[in-house]
Tab-separated table of C-alpha atoms and ligand atoms in Angstrom:
chain	number	residue	atom	x	y	z
A	49	ALA	CA	130.413	94.141	87.757
A	50	THR	CA	127.118	95.938	87.704
A	51	PRO	CA	127.222	99.562	86.353
A	52	THR	CA	127.095	101.884	89.363
A	53	HIS	CA	125.071	105.029	89.504
A	54	SER	CA	126.259	108.529	89.991
A	55	PRO	CA	124.983	111.835	91.491
A	56	ASP	CA	126.600	113.433	88.434
A	57	ASP	CA	124.815	111.686	85.915
A	58	PRO	CA	123.642	114.408	83.113
A	59	ASP	CA	120.394	112.408	82.731
A	60	PHE	CA	119.254	113.960	86.049
A	61	ASN	CA	118.313	117.026	83.842
A	62	LEU	CA	115.692	114.876	82.029
A	63	GLN	CA	111.900	115.496	82.853
A	64	PHE	CA	109.148	113.250	83.114
A	65	PRO	CA	106.383	113.749	80.335
A	66	GLU	CA	103.488	116.087	81.066
A	67	LYS	CA	100.950	113.212	81.070
A	68	PHE	CA	102.685	110.801	83.448
A	69	PHE	CA	100.911	108.737	86.199
A	70	PHE	CA	102.663	109.423	89.518
A	71	SER	CA	101.228	106.674	91.807
A	72	THR	CA	101.521	105.019	95.180
A	73	ALA	CA	100.234	101.550	96.128
A	74	THR	CA	98.502	99.635	98.924
A	75	ALA	CA	96.751	96.433	99.287
A	76	SER	CA	93.606	95.309	101.056
A	77	TYR	CA	94.936	92.913	103.619
A	78	GLN	CA	97.932	95.099	104.251
A	79	ILE	CA	96.202	98.168	105.238
A	80	GLU	CA	92.578	97.779	105.889
A	81	GLY	CA	92.269	95.798	109.050
A	82	ALA	CA	88.675	95.516	110.260
A	83	TRP	CA	89.113	91.940	109.485
A	84	ASN	CA	85.803	90.618	110.831
A	85	VAL	CA	83.455	93.585	110.997
A	86	SER	CA	80.814	94.924	108.715
A	87	GLY	CA	80.030	91.600	107.094
A	88	LYS	CA	83.556	90.622	105.892
A	89	GLY	CA	84.254	86.983	105.590
A	90	GLU	CA	87.517	85.140	106.556
A	91	ASN	CA	90.258	84.965	103.923
A	92	ILE	CA	93.443	82.709	103.821
A	93	TRP	CA	95.636	85.522	105.429
A	94	ASP	CA	93.229	85.775	108.368
A	95	ARG	CA	93.216	82.041	108.879
A	96	THR	CA	97.069	81.559	108.452
A	97	THR	CA	98.140	84.216	110.722
A	98	HIS	CA	95.760	83.421	113.407
A	99	GLU	CA	96.452	79.687	113.406
A	100	HIS	CA	100.225	79.960	112.535
A	101	PRO	CA	101.664	83.253	114.099
A	102	GLU	CA	104.936	81.393	114.147
A	103	LEU	CA	105.169	81.908	110.486
A	104	VAL	CA	105.196	85.705	110.810
A	105	LEU	CA	108.487	87.482	111.946
A	106	ASP	CA	106.937	89.288	114.865
A	107	ARG	CA	104.056	86.923	115.082
A	108	SER	CA	101.657	89.748	113.995
A	109	ASN	CA	98.732	89.863	111.600
A	110	GLY	CA	96.560	92.373	109.564
A	111	ASP	CA	93.617	92.468	112.195
A	112	VAL	CA	93.945	96.031	112.372
A	113	ALA	CA	96.952	97.023	110.224
A	114	CYS	CA	96.734	100.736	109.293
A	115	ASP	CA	92.991	100.616	109.989
A	116	SER	CA	92.430	102.053	106.512
A	117	TYR	CA	88.891	100.700	106.585
A	118	HIS	CA	88.175	103.581	108.844
A	119	LYS	CA	90.926	106.037	107.771
A	120	TYR	CA	90.655	105.847	103.976
A	121	LYS	CA	89.946	109.493	103.794
A	122	GLU	CA	93.179	110.274	105.509
A	123	ASP	CA	95.160	108.146	103.158
A	124	ILE	CA	93.671	109.587	100.211
A	125	GLN	CA	94.670	113.055	101.535
A	126	LEU	CA	98.120	111.880	101.914
A	127	ALA	CA	98.164	110.725	98.365
A	128	ARG	CA	96.827	114.007	97.302
A	129	GLN	CA	99.528	116.275	99.372
A	130	LEU	CA	102.215	114.076	97.496
A	131	GLY	CA	100.705	115.470	94.275
A	132	THR	CA	99.999	111.986	93.090
A	133	ASN	CA	97.493	111.681	90.177
A	134	MET	CA	96.994	107.710	90.610
A	135	TYR	CA	96.440	105.638	93.517
A	136	ARG	CA	96.836	101.785	93.314
A	137	PHE	CA	94.662	99.914	95.955
A	138	SER	CA	93.120	96.440	95.970
A	139	LEU	CA	89.619	95.227	96.583
A	140	SER	CA	89.180	92.613	99.403
A	141	TRP	CA	87.457	89.608	97.955
A	142	SER	CA	86.067	88.553	101.245
A	143	ARG	CA	84.991	91.951	102.101
A	144	LEU	CA	82.738	92.037	99.127
A	145	LEU	CA	81.914	88.148	98.946
A	146	PRO	CA	82.208	86.722	102.262
A	147	THR	CA	81.989	83.118	101.057
A	148	GLY	CA	83.815	83.975	97.820
A	149	ALA	CA	80.766	83.364	95.747
A	150	ILE	CA	78.526	86.080	94.133
A	151	ASP	CA	75.337	84.535	95.560
A	152	LYS	CA	75.979	86.552	98.774
A	153	VAL	CA	77.017	90.288	98.543
A	154	ASN	CA	78.153	92.248	101.485
A	155	GLU	CA	76.629	95.665	100.804
A	156	ASP	CA	78.929	97.319	103.516
A	157	GLY	CA	81.891	96.130	101.410
A	158	VAL	CA	80.396	97.649	98.394
A	159	ARG	CA	79.862	100.913	100.206
A	160	TYR	CA	83.391	101.079	101.311
A	161	TYR	CA	84.933	100.733	97.922
A	162	ASN	CA	82.524	103.174	96.476
A	163	ALA	CA	83.382	105.589	99.136
A	164	VAL	CA	87.147	105.096	98.397
A	165	LEU	CA	86.500	105.515	94.609
A	166	ASP	CA	84.486	108.673	95.173
A	167	GLU	CA	87.244	110.144	97.497
A	168	CYS	CA	89.782	109.529	94.682
A	169	LYS	CA	87.666	111.198	91.987
A	170	GLU	CA	87.013	114.230	94.437
A	171	ASN	CA	90.716	114.666	94.841
A	172	GLY	CA	91.675	114.461	91.292
A	173	ILE	CA	93.368	110.877	91.560
A	174	GLU	CA	92.887	108.185	88.927
A	175	PRO	CA	92.424	104.842	90.737
A	176	LEU	CA	94.291	101.760	89.556
A	177	VAL	CA	92.211	98.853	91.175
A	178	THR	CA	93.833	95.383	91.643
A	179	ILE	CA	90.932	93.166	91.955
A	180	PHE	CA	92.877	90.200	93.501
A	181	HIS	CA	95.981	91.032	95.873
A	182	TRP	CA	96.534	87.427	97.349
A	183	ASP	CA	93.564	87.429	100.133
A	184	LEU	CA	91.601	84.520	98.784
A	185	PRO	CA	88.286	83.879	100.747
A	186	GLN	CA	89.041	80.846	103.111
A	187	PRO	CA	85.893	78.946	101.815
A	188	LEU	CA	87.812	78.951	98.343
A	189	GLN	CA	90.973	77.472	100.009
A	190	ASP	CA	88.733	74.723	101.601
A	191	ILE	CA	87.877	73.654	98.287
A	192	GLY	CA	91.598	73.313	97.158
A	193	GLY	CA	92.489	76.914	96.688
A	194	LEU	CA	94.091	78.324	93.573
A	195	PRO	CA	95.635	74.917	92.432
A	196	SER	CA	92.078	73.467	92.372
A	197	ASP	CA	90.175	73.746	88.968
A	198	ALA	CA	87.075	74.563	90.906
A	199	VAL	CA	88.324	77.920	91.898
A	200	VAL	CA	88.489	79.364	88.217
A	201	ASP	CA	84.716	79.955	88.089
A	202	TYR	CA	84.550	81.670	91.311
A	203	MET	CA	87.350	83.940	90.321
A	204	VAL	CA	85.818	84.764	86.971
A	205	ASP	CA	82.501	85.592	88.843
A	206	TYR	CA	84.423	87.784	91.143
A	207	PHE	CA	86.136	89.679	88.299
A	208	ASP	CA	82.763	90.170	86.706
A	209	PHE	CA	81.165	91.279	89.732
A	210	ALA	CA	84.014	93.952	90.305
A	211	PHE	CA	83.568	95.202	86.720
A	212	LYS	CA	79.844	95.480	87.109
A	213	THR	CA	79.789	96.904	90.571
A	214	PHE	CA	82.736	99.468	90.204
A	215	GLY	CA	83.403	99.643	86.597
A	216	SER	CA	81.760	102.977	86.017
A	217	LYS	CA	84.228	104.553	88.311
A	218	VAL	CA	87.520	102.597	87.153
A	219	LYS	CA	89.466	103.038	84.005
A	220	TYR	CA	92.551	101.051	84.960
A	221	TRP	CA	92.262	97.413	86.236
A	222	VAL	CA	94.699	94.909	87.570
A	223	THR	CA	93.236	91.607	87.639
A	224	LEU	CA	95.995	89.761	89.503
A	225	ASN	CA	98.751	91.135	91.628
A	226	GLU	CA	102.032	89.269	91.124
A	227	PRO	CA	100.850	85.825	90.321
A	228	TYR	CA	104.369	84.631	90.305
A	229	SER	CA	104.945	85.457	93.809
A	230	MET	CA	101.566	84.327	94.853
A	231	CYS	CA	101.755	80.897	93.201
A	232	ASN	CA	105.497	80.434	93.654
A	233	GLU	CA	105.157	81.078	97.409
A	234	ALA	CA	101.600	80.215	98.571
A	235	TYR	CA	101.429	76.781	96.804
A	236	GLY	CA	105.279	76.326	96.086
A	237	ASN	CA	107.720	77.080	98.894
A	238	GLY	CA	105.321	78.057	101.504
A	239	GLY	CA	106.345	81.564	101.971
A	240	LYS	CA	102.946	83.316	101.681
A	241	ALA	CA	99.404	82.093	102.918
A	242	PRO	CA	98.239	79.377	103.005
A	243	ALA	CA	101.764	78.315	103.173
A	244	ILE	CA	101.563	75.055	101.328
A	245	HIS	CA	104.705	73.426	100.262
A	246	ALA	CA	104.253	71.818	96.893
A	247	GLU	CA	106.845	73.051	94.570
A	248	GLY	CA	106.780	72.119	90.954
A	249	ARG	CA	103.171	71.007	91.204
A	250	GLY	CA	101.005	73.321	93.211
A	251	ASP	CA	102.659	76.529	91.934
A	252	TYR	CA	102.140	75.339	88.260
A	253	LEU	CA	98.482	74.429	88.778
A	254	CYS	CA	97.885	77.715	90.703
A	255	ALA	CA	99.518	79.598	87.774
A	256	HIS	CA	97.436	77.665	85.273
A	257	ASN	CA	94.023	78.383	86.984
A	258	VAL	CA	94.719	82.190	87.553
A	259	LEU	CA	95.823	82.650	83.917
A	260	ARG	CA	92.717	80.954	82.662
A	261	ALA	CA	90.528	83.064	84.952
A	262	HIS	CA	92.476	86.239	83.805
A	263	GLY	CA	91.987	85.338	80.118
A	264	ARG	CA	88.114	84.671	80.424
A	265	ALA	CA	87.592	87.835	82.621
A	266	TYR	CA	89.357	89.895	79.827
A	267	ARG	CA	87.130	88.531	77.171
A	268	LEU	CA	84.098	88.956	79.418
A	269	TYR	CA	85.008	92.639	80.012
A	270	GLN	CA	85.342	93.294	76.307
A	271	LYS	CA	81.859	91.782	75.679
A	272	LYS	CA	79.840	93.178	78.540
A	273	TYR	CA	81.644	96.408	79.537
A	274	LYS	CA	84.284	97.871	77.397
A	275	ALA	CA	81.940	99.784	75.082
A	276	GLN	CA	80.196	101.471	78.091
A	277	GLN	CA	83.072	101.695	80.619
A	278	GLY	CA	86.123	102.000	78.235
A	279	GLY	CA	88.515	100.722	81.070
A	280	LYS	CA	91.797	99.255	80.438
A	281	ILE	CA	92.951	95.838	81.872
A	282	GLY	CA	96.305	94.612	82.883
A	283	MET	CA	98.134	92.113	85.321
A	284	SER	CA	100.838	93.374	87.654
A	285	SER	CA	103.896	91.038	87.022
A	286	TYR	CA	106.736	90.524	89.363
A	287	SER	CA	110.204	90.333	87.902
A	288	ASP	CA	113.765	90.470	89.027
A	289	PHE	CA	116.321	91.242	86.364
A	290	PHE	CA	118.716	88.430	85.791
A	291	TYR	CA	122.296	88.981	85.149
A	292	PRO	CA	124.483	86.189	83.945
A	293	LYS	CA	126.769	85.369	86.741
A	294	ASP	CA	129.642	84.978	84.320
A	295	PRO	CA	128.857	87.158	81.223
A	296	ASN	CA	131.445	85.411	79.473
A	297	ASN	CA	130.261	81.959	80.053
A	298	PRO	CA	127.635	81.290	77.361
A	299	ASN	CA	125.915	78.803	79.414
A	300	ASP	CA	125.257	81.341	82.145
A	301	VAL	CA	124.035	83.705	79.467
A	302	VAL	CA	121.522	81.145	78.392
A	303	ALA	CA	120.639	80.303	81.823
A	304	ALA	CA	119.729	83.832	82.825
A	305	GLU	CA	117.483	84.044	79.845
A	306	ARG	CA	115.953	80.806	80.490
A	307	TRP	CA	115.107	81.722	84.278
A	308	HIS	CA	113.738	85.121	82.896
A	309	GLN	CA	111.308	82.889	81.046
A	310	PHE	CA	110.605	80.858	83.994
A	311	GLN	CA	109.684	83.884	86.113
A	312	LEU	CA	108.352	86.703	84.162
A	313	GLY	CA	107.735	84.740	80.999
A	314	TRP	CA	105.559	82.119	82.903
A	315	PHE	CA	102.847	84.666	83.138
A	316	ALA	CA	103.695	87.365	80.694
A	317	HIS	CA	104.378	84.992	77.666
A	318	PRO	CA	100.863	83.564	77.583
A	319	VAL	CA	99.263	87.099	77.960
A	320	TYR	CA	101.569	89.308	75.943
A	321	SER	CA	103.339	87.040	73.316
A	322	LYS	CA	101.628	86.007	70.009
A	323	ASP	CA	101.855	82.235	71.412
A	324	GLY	CA	99.292	82.591	74.022
A	325	ASP	CA	100.910	79.788	75.782
A	326	TYR	CA	103.828	79.166	78.232
A	327	PRO	CA	107.274	80.051	76.884
A	328	PRO	CA	108.634	77.255	74.711
A	329	ILE	CA	111.738	76.764	76.774
A	330	MET	CA	109.775	76.224	80.108
A	331	ARG	CA	107.486	73.766	78.350
A	332	GLN	CA	110.728	71.883	76.851
A	333	HIS	CA	112.354	71.767	80.360
A	334	VAL	CA	109.383	70.900	82.541
A	335	ASP	CA	108.346	68.217	80.006
A	336	ALA	CA	111.712	66.766	80.098
A	337	ALA	CA	112.127	66.833	83.923
A	338	SER	CA	108.607	65.256	84.421
A	339	LYS	CA	109.511	62.504	81.931
A	340	SER	CA	112.851	61.617	83.604
A	341	GLN	CA	110.784	61.424	87.008
A	342	GLY	CA	108.880	58.624	85.144
A	343	LEU	CA	105.681	60.763	85.163
A	344	ALA	CA	103.168	59.992	82.351
A	345	ARG	CA	102.205	63.770	81.876
A	346	SER	CA	104.138	66.875	82.467
A	347	ARG	CA	103.729	68.897	85.856
A	348	LEU	CA	103.284	71.821	83.639
A	349	PRO	CA	99.540	71.697	82.570
A	350	THR	CA	98.236	72.453	79.021
A	351	PHE	CA	95.775	75.065	77.869
A	352	THR	CA	93.035	74.078	75.544
A	353	GLU	CA	92.763	75.821	72.200
A	354	GLU	CA	90.021	77.980	73.427
A	355	GLU	CA	91.923	79.033	76.522
A	356	ILE	CA	94.843	79.963	74.418
A	357	LYS	CA	92.741	82.166	72.410
A	358	GLU	CA	91.265	83.797	75.355
A	359	ILE	CA	94.572	84.303	77.104
A	360	ARG	CA	96.609	85.560	74.011
A	361	GLY	CA	96.692	89.513	74.070
A	362	SER	CA	94.489	89.718	77.144
A	363	ALA	CA	95.789	92.978	78.560
A	364	ASP	CA	95.741	96.467	77.406
A	365	PHE	CA	98.850	97.463	79.503
A	366	PHE	CA	101.848	95.766	81.096
A	367	GLY	CA	101.918	96.139	84.869
A	368	LEU	CA	105.602	95.708	85.989
A	369	ASN	CA	106.753	95.401	89.837
A	370	TYR	CA	110.338	95.566	90.087
A	371	TYR	CA	112.698	95.389	93.295
A	372	ARG	CA	115.976	93.637	92.723
A	373	PRO	CA	118.024	91.708	90.383
A	374	GLN	CA	119.781	88.389	90.798
A	375	LEU	CA	122.666	86.514	89.221
A	376	VAL	CA	122.012	83.320	87.319
A	377	SER	CA	124.401	80.545	86.453
A	378	ALA	CA	123.876	77.095	84.775
A	379	LEU	CA	123.539	74.206	87.009
A	380	THR	CA	126.511	72.000	87.056
A	381	PRO	CA	127.108	68.476	88.458
A	382	SER	CA	129.361	69.910	91.183
A	383	ASP	CA	126.669	72.464	92.514
A	384	VAL	CA	124.423	71.595	95.208
A	385	GLN	CA	121.549	69.975	93.375
A	386	PRO	CA	117.936	71.505	93.752
A	387	PRO	CA	115.308	68.981	94.590
A	388	ILE	CA	113.978	66.993	91.736
A	389	GLY	CA	110.852	68.618	90.551
A	390	SER	CA	111.496	72.093	91.954
A	391	LYS	CA	111.480	74.782	89.492
A	392	LEU	CA	115.295	75.569	90.063
A	393	GLY	CA	115.740	71.929	89.059
A	394	ASP	CA	113.411	72.008	86.065
A	395	ALA	CA	115.246	75.101	84.757
A	396	GLN	CA	118.603	73.954	85.606
A	397	VAL	CA	119.825	77.195	87.127
A	398	VAL	CA	121.554	78.381	90.339
A	399	LEU	CA	120.578	81.913	91.646
A	400	SER	CA	122.795	84.181	93.717
A	401	PHE	CA	123.669	87.794	94.488
A	402	ASP	CA	126.765	89.709	93.794
A	403	PRO	CA	128.320	90.412	97.204
A	404	THR	CA	129.107	93.898	96.216
A	405	TRP	CA	125.426	94.806	95.836
A	406	GLU	CA	124.084	97.085	98.280
A	407	LYS	CA	122.000	95.352	100.932
A	408	THR	CA	118.780	96.269	102.863
A	409	ILE	CA	117.071	95.171	105.871
A	410	ALA	CA	115.330	92.586	103.810
A	411	ASP	CA	117.514	89.546	103.026
A	412	TRP	CA	115.823	89.237	99.794
A	413	LEU	CA	116.147	92.894	98.422
A	414	VAL	CA	119.320	94.375	97.237
A	415	VAL	CA	119.659	97.945	95.633
A	416	VAL	CA	120.762	97.685	91.940
A	417	PRO	CA	118.861	100.314	89.790
A	418	ASP	CA	120.651	99.208	86.702
A	419	GLY	CA	118.601	96.081	86.774
A	420	PHE	CA	115.458	98.189	86.589
A	421	GLY	CA	116.658	99.775	83.210
A	422	GLN	CA	117.812	96.423	81.809
A	423	LEU	CA	114.364	94.869	82.711
A	424	PHE	CA	112.579	97.613	80.590
A	425	LYS	CA	114.651	96.523	77.534
A	426	TRP	CA	113.997	92.764	78.119
A	427	VAL	CA	110.214	93.503	78.338
A	428	GLN	CA	110.355	95.599	75.193
A	429	LYS	CA	112.308	92.975	73.292
A	430	GLU	CA	109.957	90.293	74.454
A	431	TYR	CA	106.571	91.812	74.255
A	432	GLY	CA	106.949	94.977	71.804
A	433	ASP	CA	105.934	98.399	72.563
A	434	ILE	CA	102.873	97.815	74.922
A	435	GLU	CA	102.166	100.610	77.313
A	436	ILE	CA	103.964	99.851	80.756
A	437	ILE	CA	102.720	100.931	84.005
A	438	ILE	CA	105.353	100.438	86.895
A	439	THR	CA	102.847	99.106	89.518
A	440	GLU	CA	105.348	98.589	92.392
A	441	ASN	CA	108.847	99.513	93.129
A	442	GLY	CA	110.154	100.359	96.720
A	443	TYR	CA	112.796	99.896	99.516
A	444	PRO	CA	112.417	98.331	102.935
A	445	ASP	CA	113.813	99.776	106.214
A	446	GLY	CA	112.866	99.883	109.850
A	447	GLY	CA	110.560	102.628	109.549
A	448	GLU	CA	112.773	105.713	110.092
A	449	LEU	CA	111.543	109.240	109.409
A	450	VAL	CA	114.762	110.142	107.931
A	451	ASP	CA	114.801	107.335	105.323
A	452	ASP	CA	117.843	108.294	103.177
A	453	GLY	CA	118.011	104.827	101.932
A	454	ARG	CA	114.557	104.884	100.405
A	455	VAL	CA	115.280	108.490	98.895
A	456	ASN	CA	118.356	107.151	97.260
A	457	TYR	CA	116.495	104.075	95.973
A	458	TYR	CA	113.730	106.156	94.501
A	459	ARG	CA	116.202	108.759	92.978
A	460	TYR	CA	118.251	106.069	91.011
A	461	HIS	CA	115.251	103.880	90.169
A	462	LEU	CA	113.325	106.993	88.847
A	463	LEU	CA	116.376	107.968	86.915
A	464	GLU	CA	116.288	104.598	85.070
A	465	VAL	CA	112.613	105.279	84.171
A	466	LEU	CA	113.648	108.527	82.695
A	467	LYS	CA	116.556	107.057	80.711
A	468	ALA	CA	114.213	104.376	79.328
A	469	ILE	CA	111.704	106.873	78.348
A	470	HIS	CA	113.984	109.292	76.716
A	471	HIS	CA	116.803	107.005	75.552
A	472	ASN	CA	115.170	103.885	74.617
A	473	LYS	CA	111.748	105.030	73.698
A	474	ILE	CA	110.129	102.535	76.097
A	475	ASN	CA	106.486	103.304	76.589
A	476	ILE	CA	106.249	103.811	80.353
A	477	ILE	CA	103.225	105.844	81.242
A	478	GLY	CA	103.142	105.671	85.085
A	479	TYR	CA	105.295	104.849	88.165
A	480	THR	CA	103.881	103.437	91.497
A	481	ALA	CA	105.892	103.696	94.662
A	482	TRP	CA	105.409	100.755	97.072
A	483	SER	CA	104.061	101.867	99.404
A	484	LEU	CA	101.961	104.983	100.433
A	485	LEU	CA	102.097	103.838	104.065
A	486	ASP	CA	104.127	101.498	106.338
A	487	ASN	CA	101.838	98.359	106.524
A	488	TYR	CA	101.572	94.629	107.363
A	489	GLU	CA	104.313	93.046	105.126
A	490	TRP	CA	102.990	89.588	104.908
A	491	PHE	CA	105.394	87.140	106.826
A	492	TYR	CA	107.718	90.099	107.570
A	493	GLY	CA	104.936	91.556	109.633
A	494	TYR	CA	105.536	95.056	110.907
A	495	VAL	CA	109.374	94.477	110.851
A	496	HIS	CA	109.999	95.752	107.451
A	497	LYS	CA	108.625	98.978	106.422
A	498	PHE	CA	108.147	100.336	102.800
A	499	GLY	CA	106.060	103.479	103.524
A	500	LEU	CA	106.374	106.976	102.272
A	501	HIS	CA	104.617	107.753	105.241
A	502	HIS	CA	105.258	106.288	108.688
A	503	VAL	CA	102.478	104.682	110.618
A	504	ASP	CA	102.523	104.440	114.433
A	505	PHE	CA	101.415	100.962	115.137
A	506	ASN	CA	101.491	101.308	118.806
A	507	ASP	CA	99.044	104.274	118.512
A	508	PRO	CA	95.281	103.066	118.549
A	509	ASN	CA	94.792	105.981	116.034
A	510	ARG	CA	97.430	104.800	113.687
A	511	THR	CA	98.737	108.349	113.313
A	512	ARG	CA	100.520	108.837	109.868
A	513	THR	CA	103.660	110.859	109.394
A	514	PRO	CA	105.366	111.892	106.244
A	515	LYS	CA	108.869	110.812	105.862
A	516	LYS	CA	111.859	112.345	104.194
A	517	SER	CA	111.013	110.235	100.954
A	518	ALA	CA	107.401	111.768	100.903
A	519	ALA	CA	108.900	115.239	100.601
A	520	PHE	CA	111.268	113.969	97.894
A	521	TYR	CA	108.478	112.315	95.957
A	522	LYS	CA	106.426	115.461	96.192
A	523	LYS	CA	109.189	117.708	95.020
A	524	LEU	CA	109.900	115.303	92.110
A	525	ILE	CA	106.055	115.098	91.104
A	526	ALA	CA	105.932	118.973	91.330
A	527	THR	CA	108.889	119.529	89.028
A	528	ARG	CA	108.769	116.447	87.131
A	529	LYS	CA	112.373	116.230	87.716
A	530	ILE	CA	114.435	114.147	90.069
A	531	PRO	CA	115.479	116.469	92.966
A	532	LYS	CA	119.212	116.796	93.409
B	251	BGP	C1	105.372	92.718	96.586
B	251	BGP	C2	103.816	92.692	96.972
B	251	BGP	C3	103.527	93.887	97.898
B	251	BGP	C4	104.569	94.122	98.841
B	251	BGP	C5	105.909	94.101	98.428
B	251	BGP	C6	107.052	93.960	99.468
B	251	BGP	O1	105.707	91.399	96.208
B	251	BGP	O2	103.048	92.956	95.866
B	251	BGP	O3	102.177	93.491	98.438
B	251	BGP	O4	104.414	93.483	100.103
B	251	BGP	O5	106.218	92.992	97.484
B	251	BGP	O6	107.438	92.754	99.810
B	251	BGP	P1	107.630	91.998	101.217
B	251	BGP	O7	106.371	92.276	101.976
B	251	BGP	O8	107.595	90.488	100.939
B	251	BGP	O9	108.753	92.359	101.692
């Protein structure tokens, strides 16, 4: 059983360090709206939600969303009222470069993000800028999207453009948001736009290309901008924590470790380990599975020597997004067999939830704070003492103003952060709540809400109202302690 949490835990007396980043997050497609005004180009989320509303739980889209394109000043006031000293938001690629390419810049887009950055500065908030949070320009999807080699140069150009254009105002960059979720779903199981089903192929290619682009962008920043701008670059990695289903079964223990490598390690091992390449266990498994399918080459692509050099060590901090754990057991012949060539098949594992874990409105999300603490230890063991910024963590519900579920989620997850800092000397320098606002939650539309602030989506003015969790977070930040 997973350790349970208690309100009497003496660690509630611990305090956050004086220099700690308390942050909230949003992402362009999820909040901005203004999808086709002021020169913005079409992206894969515009196209997919317009052409296939049936993929979205409430058939909605981000055409208007929170209307943050017009209301960003109000958003930043909300962030300020919480007392946060960091705000994570993302740039919309197609708002800046409508076709995806740097030969045509949309000056209104540049003006908009400059205004957002200036507003952060005026309010004493450090921007943490995600350059790419899934909203790929449609013209780049039309040439094959992220699984296509051709997209790498465009992506590197876009990263370069972002550094050049906004770098004097940005000290913390995230190149990619959750490349795992993006590649796994967008080009694997179809769970994100452009909803392509190509598991075990499209997802591996997508990952390969975004890692190449990330590595090149990091090197380019060091050469062209670092001396002048002095910014830090990281990636935001999604990770569950994986408990072995039966901790007394060595096969399950090994399987849990293996699936960690297939999820977080897939992206983090190349960047943060000394290998500069995919986790060896992943290489071994996908190569063997490909061979058994009679393929002449592995479905997991290979980096060149030069790419390995670029990718290895291509980050100054570790961005970590955590929501939930899962149980892992080793696949046995009596289990329902995953499709040949799928990642679960490649890894030979079966995933499940412990039925005792607290559920939420989202069928994918269970509340297990202990997994957060375990994950920090796993990251430290694998990648050493690198600075960690938690770039997302949050709880979904129906959008109630009295959101006790969310308050509790934050209470116990932030307790794990305190424990990690004080007891395990894990170098966590910031924590980001997902999300500042209720927003468009991808294929969950406006059904699942993660906001500290309620947004009235029936009101053309999109009125924002702080929830109970906002008051909780505010008090926590003011005292640097977790409120009772
Ligand atoms: C993360 C994304 C966020 C946010 C959150 C909630 O994976 O980076 O953009 O959406 O998850 O997830 P969902 O909307 O899938 O419930």
